[in-house]
Coordinates of C-alpha atoms in Angstrom, one line a residue:
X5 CA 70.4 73.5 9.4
X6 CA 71.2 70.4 11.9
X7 CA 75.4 70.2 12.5
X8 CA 76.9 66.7 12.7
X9 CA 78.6 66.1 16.1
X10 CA 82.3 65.2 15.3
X11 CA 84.7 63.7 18.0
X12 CA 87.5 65.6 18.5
X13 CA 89.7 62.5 19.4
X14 CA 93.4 65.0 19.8
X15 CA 91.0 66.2 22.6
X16 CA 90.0 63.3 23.6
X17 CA 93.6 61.6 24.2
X18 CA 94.3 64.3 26.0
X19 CA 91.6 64.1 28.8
X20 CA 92.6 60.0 28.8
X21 CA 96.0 60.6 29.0
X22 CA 94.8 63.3 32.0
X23 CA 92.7 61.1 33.5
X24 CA 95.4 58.0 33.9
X25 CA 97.7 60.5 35.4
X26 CA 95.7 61.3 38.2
X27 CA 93.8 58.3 38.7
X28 CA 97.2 56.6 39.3
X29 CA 97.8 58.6 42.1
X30 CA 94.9 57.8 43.6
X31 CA 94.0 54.1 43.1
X32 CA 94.6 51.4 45.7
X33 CA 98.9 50.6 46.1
X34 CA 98.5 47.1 44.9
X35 CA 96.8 46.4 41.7
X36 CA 95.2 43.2 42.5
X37 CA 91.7 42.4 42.3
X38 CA 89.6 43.4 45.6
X39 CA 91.9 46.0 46.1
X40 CA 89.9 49.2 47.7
X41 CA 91.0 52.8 48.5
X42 CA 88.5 55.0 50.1
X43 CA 88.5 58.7 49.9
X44 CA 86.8 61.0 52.3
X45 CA 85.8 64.0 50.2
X46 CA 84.2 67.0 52.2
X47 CA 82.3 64.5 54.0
X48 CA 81.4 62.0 51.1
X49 CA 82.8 58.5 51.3
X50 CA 84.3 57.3 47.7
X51 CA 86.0 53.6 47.1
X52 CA 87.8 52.9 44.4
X53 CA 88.0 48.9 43.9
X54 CA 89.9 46.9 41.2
X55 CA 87.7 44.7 39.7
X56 CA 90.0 43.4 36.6
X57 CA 93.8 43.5 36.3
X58 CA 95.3 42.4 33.6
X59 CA 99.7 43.2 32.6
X60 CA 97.8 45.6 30.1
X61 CA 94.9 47.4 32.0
X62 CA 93.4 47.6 35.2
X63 CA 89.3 47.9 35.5
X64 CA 88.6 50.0 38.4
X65 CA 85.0 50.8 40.3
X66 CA 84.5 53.8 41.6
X67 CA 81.2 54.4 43.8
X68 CA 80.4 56.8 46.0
X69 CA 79.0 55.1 49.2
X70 CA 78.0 58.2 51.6
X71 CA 74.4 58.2 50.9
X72 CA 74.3 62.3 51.4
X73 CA 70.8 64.1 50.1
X74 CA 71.0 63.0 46.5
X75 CA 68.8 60.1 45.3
X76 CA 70.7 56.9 44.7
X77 CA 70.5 57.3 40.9
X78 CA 72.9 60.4 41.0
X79 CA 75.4 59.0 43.3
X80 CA 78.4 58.3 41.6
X81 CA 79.2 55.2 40.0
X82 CA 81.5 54.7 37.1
X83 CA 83.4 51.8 35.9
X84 CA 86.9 53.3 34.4
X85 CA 89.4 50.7 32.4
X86 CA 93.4 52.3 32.9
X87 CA 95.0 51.2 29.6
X88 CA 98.9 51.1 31.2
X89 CA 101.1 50.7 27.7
X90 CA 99.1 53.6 26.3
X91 CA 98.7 55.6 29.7
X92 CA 95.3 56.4 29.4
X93 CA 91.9 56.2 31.1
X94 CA 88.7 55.5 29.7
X95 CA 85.2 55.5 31.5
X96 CA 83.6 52.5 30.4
X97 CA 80.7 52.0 32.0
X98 CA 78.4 55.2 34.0
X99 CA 74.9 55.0 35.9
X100 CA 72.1 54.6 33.1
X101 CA 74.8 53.6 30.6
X102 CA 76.5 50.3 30.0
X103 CA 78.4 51.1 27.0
X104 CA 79.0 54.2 26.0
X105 CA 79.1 55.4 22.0
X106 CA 81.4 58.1 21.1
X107 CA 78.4 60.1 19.8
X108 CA 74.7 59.9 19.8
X109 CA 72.2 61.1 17.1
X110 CA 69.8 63.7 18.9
X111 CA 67.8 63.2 19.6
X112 CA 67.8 59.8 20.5
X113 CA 65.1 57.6 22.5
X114 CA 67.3 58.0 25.8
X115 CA 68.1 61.4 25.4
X116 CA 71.8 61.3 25.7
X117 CA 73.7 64.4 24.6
X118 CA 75.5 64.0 21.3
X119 CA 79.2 64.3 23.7
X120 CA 77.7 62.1 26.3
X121 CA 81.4 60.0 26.1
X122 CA 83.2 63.3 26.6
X123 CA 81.1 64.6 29.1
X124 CA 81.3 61.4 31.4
X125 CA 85.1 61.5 31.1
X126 CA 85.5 65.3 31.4
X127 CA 83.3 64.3 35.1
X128 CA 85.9 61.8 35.6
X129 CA 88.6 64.5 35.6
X130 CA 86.6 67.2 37.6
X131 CA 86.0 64.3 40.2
X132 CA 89.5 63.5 40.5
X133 CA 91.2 67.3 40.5
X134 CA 88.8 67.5 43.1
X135 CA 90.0 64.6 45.1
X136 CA 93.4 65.1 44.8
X137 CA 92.9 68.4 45.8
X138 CA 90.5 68.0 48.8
X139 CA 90.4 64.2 49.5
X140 CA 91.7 62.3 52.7
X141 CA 92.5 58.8 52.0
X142 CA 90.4 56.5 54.6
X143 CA 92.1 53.1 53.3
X144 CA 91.9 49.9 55.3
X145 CA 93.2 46.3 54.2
X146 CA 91.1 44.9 55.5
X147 CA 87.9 46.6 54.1
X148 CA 85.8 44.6 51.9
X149 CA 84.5 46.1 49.1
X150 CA 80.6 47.3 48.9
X151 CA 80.4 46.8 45.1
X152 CA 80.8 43.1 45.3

């Protein structure tokens, strides 16, 4: 018997209103657009670069730019909208994904899990625990931003 996938949206809130928290912490001190922080992770080279601010939100890239051993396609790259009224963070936009549902039929012709939503933001938090927790800032005013 095939289950319905149901968004759990309590838990949901919960990981936005995580992920704001810590991105926050993280994100370049002026929210104006251009605006990069890099982070040096364990040898891995991450910017974060405001690409949208707005009173309400803020629409931030972050890339990872160390090219490492991993093919381009599984380098990092989300695009992550920081709603500040609400104090929550959203991952908008991933690698293969421009928009992403908050569920998916399965399966489905790109193969995307039925949590894909959850799953991109629960890697948002993972990625930043992680950089709080092991990240050196590297920022630089005067750095111009590679996602341009």
């Amino acid at each position: 018997m095939k289950t319905e996938y149901r968004v759990d949206l309590p838990a949901m809130m919960r990981l936005y209103e995580t992920n704001y928290a810590k991105l926050v912490r993280l994100m370049p001190k002026r929210d104006e657009v251009g605006q990069v922080c890099r982070y040096d992770i364990q040898g891995q080279e991450y910017a974060l670069v405001v690409r949208e601010s707005t009173r309400y939100t803020t629409l931030l890239d972050i890339a990872q730019l160390s090219q490492g051993e991993a093919p381009d396609y599984l380098r990092a790259n989300l695009t992550v909208r920081l709603y500040h009224d609400a104090r929550v963070a959203e991952v908008c936009t991933t690698q293969q994904i421009s928009r992403l549902k908050p569920r998916y039929d399965y399966p489905n012709p790109r193969m995307h899990q039925r949590d894909e939503k959850h799953q991109v933001n629960a890697f948002l938090s993972d990625w930043l625990g992680h950089c709080l927790l092991r990240g050196v800032v590297a920022s630089d005013p005067m750095y111009k931003s590679p996602l341009n």
